[in-house]
Amino acid sequence: ARSRTVGELLAPTSPFDKKCGRENWTVAFAPDGSYLAWSQGHRIVKLVPWAQCLNNFLLHGTKNGSNAVSTRLPRQSSESSQKNKPCEHIIDCGDIVWSLAFGSSVPEKQSRCVNIEWHRFKFGQDQLLLATGLNNGRIKIWDVYTGKLLLNLMDHTEVVRDLTFAPDGSLILVSASRDKTLRVWDLKDDGNMMKVLRGHPNWVYGCAFSPDSSILCSVGASKAVFLWDMDKYSMLRKLEGHHNDVVACEFSPDGALLATASYDTRVYVWDPHIGVILREFGHLFPPPTPIFAGGANDRWVRSVCFSHDGLHVASLADDKMVRFWRIDEEYPVQVAPLNNGLCCTFSTDGSVLAAGQDGSVYFWATPRQVSSLQHLCRMAIRRVMPTGQVKNLPIPCKILEFLCYQI
């Protein structure tokens, strides 16, 4: 089935303006659904209220439910509502932008810094930040509501290829870089760098937190997928199975599954807790054998993301196609055309997929399917229990099978 187009946001065409018109490697939605951000190419990031985008799409005759999204806009007191009213910003980051991530604060989540005496910034409940990873190795932190620069983090020596905030509101930021390292920053401690995670033999392409913020996944220019314990800052395990560079990763909303995308033309869905591949989504038929999977094949998978329902995965490949998969089916349930697509992500409510290409962003309606009782039960229990604990529950074997993601 062909996925329905929702709308598009096009970059300005200015052949003599080097600020725009380059590749768009990153697009992101704010955790509360209030903003959309994307790199327009060279060094410009555009921040737009997401509800405003949906309204504009509606005006152009595309039906889409915007009410569900608008209710996710920030709900502050009347004193701060005017200050935090979503408005559009264009940010000049000063260098090529490779990565973006939104972060929001939960005040009761304390900094991991031991000596907390004085800080320049006290992030409140109504704070929304945007981190931008740049070509020169710097990370700039911006106030989303004002568009002002807050922090400049300068420890990486190469391109900052990806960024991710811990979902728990602690404002812990992890950056992945071509300098072969991941770095952990505490923004509640004025951006202090807490830890350097080493282990990747080459460039690090991407990183993602598990929903409970306890595990970090990182992928790069090697065939292995790295899992890190973020309480001890130590490596948990390597997942091996890909035959070429792994370039993107994301956990399912219940933390039970991990999707990884690779240049070997495959997306794997793993059980990260036991290191088993549960599902393979192929983008080339017949799939290349390991000896041929290391070269260019016109089917490199560039990006992968999980929908909030935990039932669908979207992938974006060099064959000019966007694919929507169900985790329990072998073939895509919907497809859409896209030339030179580089990144994709689902909106906060999961109703729309955004994909970046050449400084512009394109949007499609995501598959609307009712989850089975089994899937709802699995997600409910897996939000609080890893695979090992589920398998040790004192319940009949048939119920255990019902509650586990199976190969």
mmCIF file of C-alpha atoms in Angstrom:
data_model
loop_
_atom_site.group_PDB
_atom_site.id
_atom_site.type_symbol
_atom_site.label_atom_id
_atom_site.label_comp_id
_atom_site.label_asym_id
_atom_site.label_seq_id
_atom_site.Cartn_x
_atom_site.Cartn_y
_atom_site.Cartn_z
ATOM 1 C CA ALA A 1 0.000 0.000 0.000
ATOM 2 C CA ARG A 2 1.156 3.535 -0.716
ATOM 3 C CA SER A 3 1.484 5.746 2.345
ATOM 4 C CA ARG A 4 -0.515 8.998 2.235
ATOM 5 C CA THR A 5 1.492 12.227 1.967
ATOM 6 C CA VAL A 6 0.725 14.727 4.736
ATOM 7 C CA GLY A 7 2.892 17.674 3.705
ATOM 8 C CA GLU A 8 6.376 19.030 3.151
ATOM 9 C CA LEU A 9 8.643 21.821 4.416
ATOM 10 C CA LEU A 10 11.063 22.956 1.727
ATOM 11 C CA ALA A 11 14.425 24.635 2.231
ATOM 12 C CA PRO A 12 14.923 27.972 0.464
ATOM 13 C CA THR A 13 16.653 27.651 -2.892
ATOM 14 C CA SER A 14 19.553 30.090 -2.714
ATOM 15 C CA PRO A 15 22.406 28.929 -4.953
ATOM 16 C CA PHE A 16 24.724 31.694 -3.715
ATOM 17 C CA ASP A 17 23.888 31.303 -0.024
ATOM 18 C CA LYS A 18 26.112 28.638 1.519
ATOM 19 C CA LYS A 19 24.023 28.584 4.687
ATOM 20 C CA CYS A 20 21.413 26.384 2.988
ATOM 21 C CA GLY A 21 21.011 23.751 0.334
ATOM 22 C CA ARG A 22 23.152 20.956 1.767
ATOM 23 C CA GLU A 23 22.195 17.495 2.971
ATOM 24 C CA ASN A 24 19.721 17.208 5.845
ATOM 25 C CA TRP A 25 21.146 14.601 8.221
ATOM 26 C CA THR A 26 18.822 15.216 11.117
ATOM 27 C CA VAL A 27 15.190 15.949 11.993
ATOM 28 C CA ALA A 28 13.665 15.828 15.484
ATOM 29 C CA PHE A 29 10.422 16.331 17.396
ATOM 30 C CA ALA A 30 10.278 17.809 20.893
ATOM 31 C CA PRO A 31 9.300 15.281 23.610
ATOM 32 C CA ASP A 32 6.028 17.149 24.278
ATOM 33 C CA GLY A 33 5.189 17.401 20.577
ATOM 34 C CA SER A 34 5.391 21.193 20.565
ATOM 35 C CA TYR A 35 8.240 21.707 18.103
ATOM 36 C CA LEU A 36 9.832 20.249 15.005
ATOM 37 C CA ALA A 37 13.478 20.974 14.174
ATOM 38 C CA TRP A 38 15.596 20.108 11.177
ATOM 39 C CA SER A 39 18.869 21.155 9.602
ATOM 40 C CA GLN A 40 18.256 23.082 6.410
ATOM 41 C CA GLY A 41 21.634 22.125 5.098
ATOM 42 C CA HIS A 42 24.842 23.949 5.831
ATOM 43 C CA ARG A 43 24.574 25.585 9.252
ATOM 44 C CA ILE A 44 20.945 26.659 9.594
ATOM 45 C CA VAL A 45 18.483 24.894 11.907
ATOM 46 C CA LYS A 46 14.808 25.752 11.668
ATOM 47 C CA LEU A 47 12.500 25.407 14.674
ATOM 48 C CA VAL A 48 8.761 25.481 13.980
ATOM 49 C CA PRO A 49 5.703 24.812 16.179
ATOM 50 C CA TRP A 50 4.421 21.398 15.127
ATOM 51 C CA ALA A 51 0.746 22.265 15.615
ATOM 52 C CA GLN A 52 1.247 25.204 13.257
ATOM 53 C CA CYS A 53 2.726 22.842 10.646
ATOM 54 C CA LEU A 54 -0.256 20.520 10.874
ATOM 55 C CA ASN A 55 -2.671 23.415 10.552
ATOM 56 C CA ASN A 56 -0.865 24.579 7.430
ATOM 57 C CA PHE A 57 -1.080 21.069 5.981
ATOM 58 C CA LEU A 58 -4.818 21.047 6.745
ATOM 59 C CA LEU A 59 -5.265 24.345 4.934
ATOM 60 C CA HIS A 60 -3.747 22.763 1.856
ATOM 61 C CA GLY A 61 -6.372 20.027 1.870
ATOM 62 C CA THR A 62 -4.564 17.197 3.642
ATOM 63 C CA LYS A 63 -6.644 15.668 6.394
ATOM 64 C CA ASN A 64 -4.791 14.878 9.577
ATOM 65 C CA GLY A 65 -5.719 14.954 13.261
ATOM 66 C CA SER A 66 -4.003 17.997 14.728
ATOM 67 C CA ASN A 67 -6.032 18.109 17.942
ATOM 68 C CA ALA A 68 -4.134 15.215 19.462
ATOM 69 C CA VAL A 69 -0.864 17.019 18.859
ATOM 70 C CA SER A 70 -1.994 20.454 19.987
ATOM 71 C CA THR A 71 -2.946 19.059 23.394
ATOM 72 C CA ARG A 72 0.715 18.143 23.851
ATOM 73 C CA LEU A 73 1.864 21.723 23.715
ATOM 74 C CA PRO A 74 3.552 22.948 26.910
ATOM 75 C CA ARG A 75 1.124 23.443 29.765
ATOM 76 C CA GLN A 76 2.638 26.098 32.001
ATOM 77 C CA SER A 77 1.091 28.558 34.412
ATOM 78 C CA SER A 78 -0.425 31.751 32.998
ATOM 79 C CA GLU A 79 2.653 33.670 34.155
ATOM 80 C CA SER A 80 4.961 31.728 31.886
ATOM 81 C CA SER A 81 2.541 30.823 29.099
ATOM 82 C CA GLN A 82 3.320 33.939 27.086
ATOM 83 C CA LYS A 83 7.062 33.405 27.465
ATOM 84 C CA ASN A 84 6.831 29.815 26.296
ATOM 85 C CA LYS A 85 4.269 30.270 23.562
ATOM 86 C CA PRO A 86 5.643 28.286 20.600
ATOM 87 C CA CYS A 87 7.050 30.523 17.884
ATOM 88 C CA GLU A 88 9.292 29.929 14.916
ATOM 89 C CA HIS A 89 13.075 30.372 15.147
ATOM 90 C CA ILE A 90 15.882 30.186 12.609
ATOM 91 C CA ILE A 91 19.204 29.357 14.283
ATOM 92 C CA ASP A 92 22.599 29.914 12.690
ATOM 93 C CA CYS A 93 24.929 27.378 14.346
ATOM 94 C CA GLY A 94 28.088 28.702 12.688
ATOM 95 C CA ASP A 95 29.096 25.370 11.139
ATOM 96 C CA ILE A 96 27.572 22.398 9.329
ATOM 97 C CA VAL A 97 24.910 20.750 11.510
ATOM 98 C CA TRP A 98 25.031 16.945 11.656
ATOM 99 C CA SER A 99 22.783 16.133 14.605
ATOM 100 C CA LEU A 100 19.903 17.467 16.705
ATOM 101 C CA ALA A 101 18.244 16.420 19.953
ATOM 102 C CA PHE A 102 15.554 17.935 22.169
ATOM 103 C CA GLY A 103 15.808 17.705 25.934
ATOM 104 C CA SER A 104 13.356 18.671 28.669
ATOM 105 C CA SER A 105 13.979 18.919 32.389
ATOM 106 C CA VAL A 106 12.349 17.281 35.386
ATOM 107 C CA PRO A 107 13.415 19.398 38.399
ATOM 108 C CA GLU A 108 13.337 16.535 40.900
ATOM 109 C CA LYS A 109 15.893 14.647 38.788
ATOM 110 C CA GLN A 110 19.094 15.752 40.462
ATOM 111 C CA SER A 111 22.427 16.232 38.738
ATOM 112 C CA ARG A 112 24.934 13.405 39.110
ATOM 113 C CA CYS A 113 27.525 16.012 40.051
ATOM 114 C CA VAL A 114 28.496 15.556 43.724
ATOM 115 C CA ASN A 115 29.392 19.163 44.558
ATOM 116 C CA ILE A 116 26.368 21.212 43.570
ATOM 117 C CA GLU A 117 26.957 24.667 44.985
ATOM 118 C CA TRP A 118 26.504 27.141 42.160
ATOM 119 C CA HIS A 119 25.346 26.861 38.568
ATOM 120 C CA ARG A 120 24.772 29.382 35.803
ATOM 121 C CA PHE A 121 21.574 27.607 34.743
ATOM 122 C CA LYS A 122 18.696 26.311 36.824
ATOM 123 C CA PHE A 123 16.489 24.351 34.449
ATOM 124 C CA GLY A 124 12.839 24.328 35.411
ATOM 125 C CA GLN A 125 9.871 22.192 34.414
ATOM 126 C CA ASP A 126 9.065 24.543 31.550
ATOM 127 C CA GLN A 127 12.558 24.352 30.045
ATOM 128 C CA LEU A 128 12.991 22.925 26.546
ATOM 129 C CA LEU A 129 16.477 22.665 25.068
ATOM 130 C CA LEU A 130 17.851 21.891 21.625
ATOM 131 C CA ALA A 131 21.321 20.394 21.233
ATOM 132 C CA THR A 132 23.077 20.757 17.875
ATOM 133 C CA GLY A 133 26.119 18.676 16.911
ATOM 134 C CA LEU A 134 28.479 20.406 14.509
ATOM 135 C CA ASN A 135 31.118 19.605 11.928
ATOM 136 C CA ASN A 136 33.916 21.094 14.062
ATOM 137 C CA GLY A 137 33.207 18.807 17.027
ATOM 138 C CA ARG A 138 31.301 21.379 19.075
ATOM 139 C CA ILE A 139 27.872 20.920 20.609
ATOM 140 C CA LYS A 140 25.726 24.019 21.052
ATOM 141 C CA ILE A 141 22.775 24.080 23.455
ATOM 142 C CA TRP A 142 19.891 26.440 22.673
ATOM 143 C CA ASP A 143 16.795 27.616 24.523
ATOM 144 C CA VAL A 144 13.962 26.514 22.223
ATOM 145 C CA TYR A 145 11.493 29.202 23.364
ATOM 146 C CA THR A 146 13.867 32.136 22.847
ATOM 147 C CA GLY A 147 16.324 30.770 20.274
ATOM 148 C CA LYS A 148 19.248 31.923 22.450
ATOM 149 C CA LEU A 149 22.549 30.066 22.826
ATOM 150 C CA LEU A 150 23.067 28.747 26.381
ATOM 151 C CA LEU A 151 26.102 26.462 26.286
ATOM 152 C CA ASN A 152 28.985 25.578 23.998
ATOM 153 C CA LEU A 153 30.451 22.105 24.653
ATOM 154 C CA MET A 154 33.942 21.611 23.198
ATOM 155 C CA ASP A 155 35.633 18.249 23.786
ATOM 156 C CA HIS A 156 35.103 16.227 20.597
ATOM 157 C CA THR A 157 37.842 16.501 17.985
ATOM 158 C CA GLU A 158 35.730 15.390 14.989
ATOM 159 C CA VAL A 159 32.182 15.652 13.609
ATOM 160 C CA VAL A 160 29.413 15.133 16.205
ATOM 161 C CA ARG A 161 27.354 12.633 14.242
ATOM 162 C CA ASP A 162 24.495 12.022 16.690
ATOM 163 C CA LEU A 163 23.012 13.269 19.960
ATOM 164 C CA THR A 164 20.497 11.817 22.405
ATOM 165 C CA PHE A 165 19.067 13.002 25.721
ATOM 166 C CA ALA A 166 18.166 10.584 28.515
ATOM 167 C CA PRO A 167 14.346 10.272 28.491
ATOM 168 C CA ASP A 168 14.115 10.567 32.290
ATOM 169 C CA GLY A 169 14.381 14.373 32.375
ATOM 170 C CA SER A 170 17.838 14.380 33.972
ATOM 171 C CA LEU A 171 19.271 16.405 31.042
ATOM 172 C CA ILE A 172 22.031 13.848 30.577
ATOM 173 C CA LEU A 173 23.204 14.212 26.970
ATOM 174 C CA VAL A 174 25.233 11.636 25.022
ATOM 175 C CA SER A 175 27.112 12.568 21.857
ATOM 176 C CA ALA A 176 28.507 10.210 19.208
ATOM 177 C CA SER A 177 31.438 11.387 17.127
ATOM 178 C CA ARG A 178 33.770 10.475 14.317
ATOM 179 C CA ASP A 179 36.594 10.717 16.881
ATOM 180 C CA LYS A 180 35.556 7.123 17.848
ATOM 181 C CA THR A 181 34.125 8.140 21.229
ATOM 182 C CA LEU A 182 30.824 8.754 22.979
ATOM 183 C CA ARG A 183 30.760 11.501 25.573
ATOM 184 C CA VAL A 184 28.305 11.925 28.433
ATOM 185 C CA TRP A 185 27.381 15.466 29.472
ATOM 186 C CA ASP A 186 25.372 16.732 32.454
ATOM 187 C CA LEU A 187 23.533 19.892 31.432
ATOM 188 C CA LYS A 188 22.237 20.396 34.988
ATOM 189 C CA ASP A 189 25.922 20.772 35.913
ATOM 190 C CA ASP A 190 26.423 23.523 33.310
ATOM 191 C CA GLY A 191 27.350 21.018 30.615
ATOM 192 C CA ASN A 192 30.115 19.266 32.552
ATOM 193 C CA MET A 193 31.461 16.235 30.663
ATOM 194 C CA MET A 194 31.027 13.261 32.990
ATOM 195 C CA LYS A 195 32.442 10.337 31.041
ATOM 196 C CA VAL A 196 34.075 9.247 27.780
ATOM 197 C CA LEU A 197 32.897 5.882 26.463
ATOM 198 C CA ARG A 198 35.561 4.160 24.364
ATOM 199 C CA GLY A 199 35.362 0.885 22.481
ATOM 200 C CA HIS A 200 34.374 1.709 18.915
ATOM 201 C CA PRO A 201 37.250 0.947 16.507
ATOM 202 C CA ASN A 202 36.110 3.623 14.061
ATOM 203 C CA TRP A 203 33.563 6.415 13.528
ATOM 204 C CA VAL A 204 30.481 6.336 15.753
ATOM 205 C CA TYR A 205 27.356 7.026 13.683
ATOM 206 C CA GLY A 206 24.491 6.890 16.142
ATOM 207 C CA CYS A 207 23.327 6.395 19.719
ATOM 208 C CA ALA A 208 20.003 5.893 21.511
ATOM 209 C CA PHE A 209 18.813 5.548 25.105
ATOM 210 C CA SER A 210 16.455 2.852 26.303
ATOM 211 C CA PRO A 211 13.137 4.293 27.591
ATOM 212 C CA ASP A 212 14.197 3.897 31.238
ATOM 213 C CA SER A 213 17.583 5.587 30.515
ATOM 214 C CA SER A 214 19.520 2.630 31.937
ATOM 215 C CA ILE A 215 21.005 1.367 28.655
ATOM 216 C CA LEU A 216 22.653 3.207 25.777
ATOM 217 C CA CYS A 217 23.011 1.661 22.338
ATOM 218 C CA SER A 218 25.710 2.932 19.971
ATOM 219 C CA VAL A 219 26.522 1.969 16.384
ATOM 220 C CA GLY A 220 29.254 2.928 13.967
ATOM 221 C CA ALA A 221 31.666 2.024 11.207
ATOM 222 C CA SER A 222 31.943 -1.579 12.297
ATOM 223 C CA LYS A 223 29.601 -4.560 12.193
ATOM 224 C CA ALA A 224 28.920 -4.646 15.938
ATOM 225 C CA VAL A 225 26.199 -2.969 17.997
ATOM 226 C CA PHE A 226 27.405 -1.749 21.403
ATOM 227 C CA LEU A 227 25.259 -1.703 24.558
ATOM 228 C CA TRP A 228 26.364 0.341 27.577
ATOM 229 C CA ASP A 229 25.275 0.301 31.224
ATOM 230 C CA MET A 230 24.597 3.971 31.954
ATOM 231 C CA ASP A 231 24.677 3.534 35.722
ATOM 232 C CA LYS A 232 28.228 2.170 35.693
ATOM 233 C CA TYR A 233 29.322 3.656 32.340
ATOM 234 C CA SER A 234 30.594 0.258 31.263
ATOM 235 C CA MET A 235 29.982 -1.903 28.212
ATOM 236 C CA LEU A 236 27.245 -4.487 28.699
ATOM 237 C CA ARG A 237 27.673 -6.491 25.508
ATOM 238 C CA LYS A 238 28.205 -6.398 21.775
ATOM 239 C CA LEU A 239 25.501 -7.598 19.413
ATOM 240 C CA GLU A 240 26.957 -9.235 16.321
ATOM 241 C CA GLY A 241 25.093 -10.176 13.150
ATOM 242 C CA HIS A 242 25.365 -7.291 10.681
ATOM 243 C CA HIS A 243 27.750 -7.603 7.730
ATOM 244 C CA ASN A 244 28.562 -3.933 7.141
ATOM 245 C CA ASP A 245 28.608 -0.589 8.975
ATOM 246 C CA VAL A 246 25.657 -0.070 11.331
ATOM 247 C CA VAL A 247 24.389 3.506 10.988
ATOM 248 C CA ALA A 248 21.226 3.914 13.061
ATOM 249 C CA CYS A 249 19.522 2.414 16.116
ATOM 250 C CA GLU A 250 16.414 2.916 18.246
ATOM 251 C CA PHE A 251 14.710 1.140 21.141
ATOM 252 C CA SER A 252 11.034 0.245 21.137
ATOM 253 C CA PRO A 253 8.822 2.256 23.539
ATOM 254 C CA ASP A 254 8.736 -0.614 26.038
ATOM 255 C CA GLY A 255 12.520 -1.134 25.876
ATOM 256 C CA ALA A 256 12.115 -4.792 24.931
ATOM 257 C CA LEU A 257 13.305 -4.453 21.334
ATOM 258 C CA LEU A 258 16.111 -2.690 19.506
ATOM 259 C CA ALA A 259 16.070 -1.845 15.782
ATOM 260 C CA THR A 260 19.375 -1.330 13.935
ATOM 261 C CA ALA A 261 19.958 -0.274 10.317
ATOM 262 C CA SER A 262 23.023 -1.188 8.296
ATOM 263 C CA TYR A 263 24.672 -0.749 4.920
ATOM 264 C CA ASP A 264 24.297 -4.533 4.538
ATOM 265 C CA THR A 265 20.728 -3.757 3.283
ATOM 266 C CA ARG A 266 19.082 -5.057 6.448
ATOM 267 C CA VAL A 267 17.238 -3.820 9.494
ATOM 268 C CA TYR A 268 17.482 -6.168 12.451
ATOM 269 C CA VAL A 269 15.088 -6.189 15.385
ATOM 270 C CA TRP A 270 16.913 -7.546 18.441
ATOM 271 C CA ASP A 271 16.073 -8.603 21.942
ATOM 272 C CA PRO A 272 18.928 -6.514 23.401
ATOM 273 C CA HIS A 273 18.691 -8.203 26.801
ATOM 274 C CA ILE A 274 19.766 -11.593 25.459
ATOM 275 C CA GLY A 275 21.421 -10.543 22.181
ATOM 276 C CA VAL A 276 19.108 -12.454 19.818
ATOM 277 C CA ILE A 277 17.878 -11.285 16.400
ATOM 278 C CA LEU A 278 14.092 -11.626 16.390
ATOM 279 C CA ARG A 279 13.288 -10.213 12.958
ATOM 280 C CA GLU A 280 15.133 -9.297 9.753
ATOM 281 C CA PHE A 281 13.758 -6.694 7.340
ATOM 282 C CA GLY A 282 15.520 -6.982 4.002
ATOM 283 C CA HIS A 283 15.809 -4.215 1.390
ATOM 284 C CA LEU A 284 17.455 -6.268 -1.390
ATOM 285 C CA PHE A 285 16.255 -9.593 -2.782
ATOM 286 C CA PRO A 286 17.921 -11.966 -2.737
ATOM 287 C CA PRO A 287 19.858 -10.523 0.208
ATOM 288 C CA PRO A 288 23.605 -10.149 -0.352
ATOM 289 C CA THR A 289 25.797 -12.832 1.136
ATOM 290 C CA PRO A 290 28.272 -11.708 3.831
ATOM 291 C CA ILE A 291 31.118 -11.540 1.321
ATOM 292 C CA PHE A 292 29.191 -9.092 -0.894
ATOM 293 C CA ALA A 293 27.391 -7.161 1.860
ATOM 294 C CA GLY A 294 30.428 -4.973 2.518
ATOM 295 C CA GLY A 295 30.263 -3.012 -0.722
ATOM 296 C CA ALA A 296 27.990 -0.461 -2.378
ATOM 297 C CA ASN A 297 24.726 -2.104 -3.438
ATOM 298 C CA ASP A 298 22.225 0.770 -3.948
ATOM 299 C CA ARG A 299 20.221 -0.505 -0.951
ATOM 300 C CA TRP A 300 22.125 0.897 2.006
ATOM 301 C CA VAL A 301 19.688 1.535 4.855
ATOM 302 C CA ARG A 302 20.218 5.083 6.139
ATOM 303 C CA SER A 303 17.803 5.367 9.039
ATOM 304 C CA VAL A 304 15.378 3.393 11.205
ATOM 305 C CA CYS A 305 12.885 4.411 13.896
ATOM 306 C CA PHE A 306 10.207 2.863 16.124
ATOM 307 C CA SER A 307 6.658 4.183 16.269
ATOM 308 C CA HIS A 308 5.188 4.977 19.682
ATOM 309 C CA ASP A 309 2.783 2.013 19.369
ATOM 310 C CA GLY A 310 5.751 -0.386 19.395
ATOM 311 C CA LEU A 311 4.152 -2.234 16.490
ATOM 312 C CA HIS A 312 5.689 -0.403 13.522
ATOM 313 C CA VAL A 313 9.198 0.349 12.325
ATOM 314 C CA ALA A 314 10.064 2.793 9.533
ATOM 315 C CA SER A 315 13.191 2.495 7.417
ATOM 316 C CA LEU A 316 14.754 4.671 4.756
ATOM 317 C CA ALA A 317 17.118 3.270 2.105
ATOM 318 C CA ASP A 318 19.121 4.337 -0.920
ATOM 319 C CA ASP A 319 16.616 2.692 -3.288
ATOM 320 C CA LYS A 320 14.483 5.872 -3.004
ATOM 321 C CA MET A 321 11.871 4.244 -0.789
ATOM 322 C CA VAL A 322 10.472 4.771 2.701
ATOM 323 C CA ARG A 323 9.081 1.563 4.192
ATOM 324 C CA PHE A 324 6.729 0.922 7.102
ATOM 325 C CA TRP A 325 7.030 -2.527 8.684
ATOM 326 C CA ARG A 326 5.058 -4.385 11.328
ATOM 327 C CA ILE A 327 7.355 -6.167 13.773
ATOM 328 C CA ASP A 328 5.419 -9.417 13.243
ATOM 329 C CA GLU A 329 5.369 -9.385 9.418
ATOM 330 C CA GLU A 330 8.087 -10.076 6.878
ATOM 331 C CA TYR A 331 7.122 -7.509 4.222
ATOM 332 C CA PRO A 332 6.358 -3.764 4.402
ATOM 333 C CA VAL A 333 2.760 -2.790 5.113
ATOM 334 C CA GLN A 334 3.181 0.591 3.389
ATOM 335 C CA VAL A 335 5.779 2.298 1.192
ATOM 336 C CA ALA A 336 6.428 5.818 -0.106
ATOM 337 C CA PRO A 337 8.914 7.315 -2.604
ATOM 338 C CA LEU A 338 11.739 9.592 -1.438
ATOM 339 C CA ASN A 339 14.917 10.520 -3.314
ATOM 340 C CA ASN A 340 18.159 10.907 -1.343
ATOM 341 C CA GLY A 341 16.503 10.373 2.050
ATOM 342 C CA LEU A 342 18.954 10.503 4.951
ATOM 343 C CA CYS A 343 17.018 10.532 8.237
ATOM 344 C CA CYS A 344 13.554 9.783 9.575
ATOM 345 C CA THR A 345 11.649 9.951 12.836
ATOM 346 C CA PHE A 346 8.064 9.559 14.053
ATOM 347 C CA SER A 347 6.145 12.455 15.547
ATOM 348 C CA THR A 348 5.612 12.334 19.302
ATOM 349 C CA ASP A 349 2.100 10.903 18.962
ATOM 350 C CA GLY A 350 3.199 8.515 16.203
ATOM 351 C CA SER A 351 0.697 9.757 13.617
ATOM 352 C CA VAL A 352 3.269 11.162 11.179
ATOM 353 C CA LEU A 353 6.684 10.127 9.877
ATOM 354 C CA ALA A 354 9.121 12.930 9.016
ATOM 355 C CA ALA A 355 12.049 12.272 6.661
ATOM 356 C CA GLY A 356 14.873 14.637 5.770
ATOM 357 C CA GLN A 357 16.335 15.107 2.306
ATOM 358 C CA ASP A 358 18.485 17.906 0.816
ATOM 359 C CA GLY A 359 17.536 20.478 3.431
ATOM 360 C CA SER A 360 13.799 19.766 3.213
ATOM 361 C CA VAL A 361 11.436 17.571 5.255
ATOM 362 C CA TYR A 362 8.614 15.373 3.934
ATOM 363 C CA PHE A 363 5.763 13.903 5.977
ATOM 364 C CA TRP A 364 3.593 10.784 5.627
ATOM 365 C CA ALA A 365 0.675 9.428 7.601
ATOM 366 C CA THR A 366 1.717 6.297 9.470
ATOM 367 C CA PRO A 367 -0.186 2.991 9.330
ATOM 368 C CA ARG A 368 -3.216 2.967 11.619
ATOM 369 C CA GLN A 369 -3.732 -0.565 12.918
ATOM 370 C CA VAL A 370 -5.268 -1.797 16.141
ATOM 371 C CA SER A 371 -2.712 -3.594 18.303
ATOM 372 C CA SER A 372 -3.504 -7.153 19.310
ATOM 373 C CA LEU A 373 -4.213 -8.044 22.933
ATOM 374 C CA GLN A 374 -0.938 -9.960 22.934
ATOM 375 C CA HIS A 375 1.042 -6.904 21.840
ATOM 376 C CA LEU A 376 -0.638 -4.678 24.439
ATOM 377 C CA CYS A 377 0.084 -7.226 27.188
ATOM 378 C CA ARG A 378 3.701 -7.577 26.063
ATOM 379 C CA MET A 379 4.265 -3.836 26.075
ATOM 380 C CA ALA A 380 2.636 -3.407 29.478
ATOM 381 C CA ILE A 381 4.823 -5.999 31.176
ATOM 382 C CA ARG A 382 8.008 -5.215 29.276
ATOM 383 C CA ARG A 383 7.919 -1.601 30.396
ATOM 384 C CA VAL A 384 8.803 -2.858 33.872
ATOM 385 C CA MET A 385 10.597 -6.183 33.246
ATOM 386 C CA PRO A 386 13.514 -7.274 31.026
ATOM 387 C CA THR A 387 13.486 -10.614 29.195
ATOM 388 C CA GLY A 388 15.175 -12.570 31.973
ATOM 389 C CA GLN A 389 12.673 -11.535 34.648
ATOM 390 C CA VAL A 390 9.693 -12.301 32.417
ATOM 391 C CA LYS A 391 10.987 -15.814 31.738
ATOM 392 C CA ASN A 392 11.379 -16.429 35.476
ATOM 393 C CA LEU A 393 7.792 -15.517 36.331
ATOM 394 C CA PRO A 394 5.944 -18.366 38.119
ATOM 395 C CA ILE A 395 3.239 -18.674 35.470
ATOM 396 C CA PRO A 396 2.324 -21.390 32.931
ATOM 397 C CA CYS A 397 4.612 -21.839 29.909
ATOM 398 C CA LYS A 398 1.904 -20.892 27.427
ATOM 399 C CA ILE A 399 1.376 -17.540 29.144
ATOM 400 C CA LEU A 400 5.143 -16.981 29.168
ATOM 401 C CA GLU A 401 5.226 -17.550 25.417
ATOM 402 C CA PHE A 402 2.316 -15.153 25.038
ATOM 403 C CA LEU A 403 4.215 -12.426 26.924
ATOM 404 C CA CYS A 404 7.562 -12.835 25.119
ATOM 405 C CA TYR A 405 8.668 -11.468 21.756
ATOM 406 C CA GLN A 406 9.467 -14.597 19.761
ATOM 407 C CA ILE A 407 11.621 -15.341 16.737
#
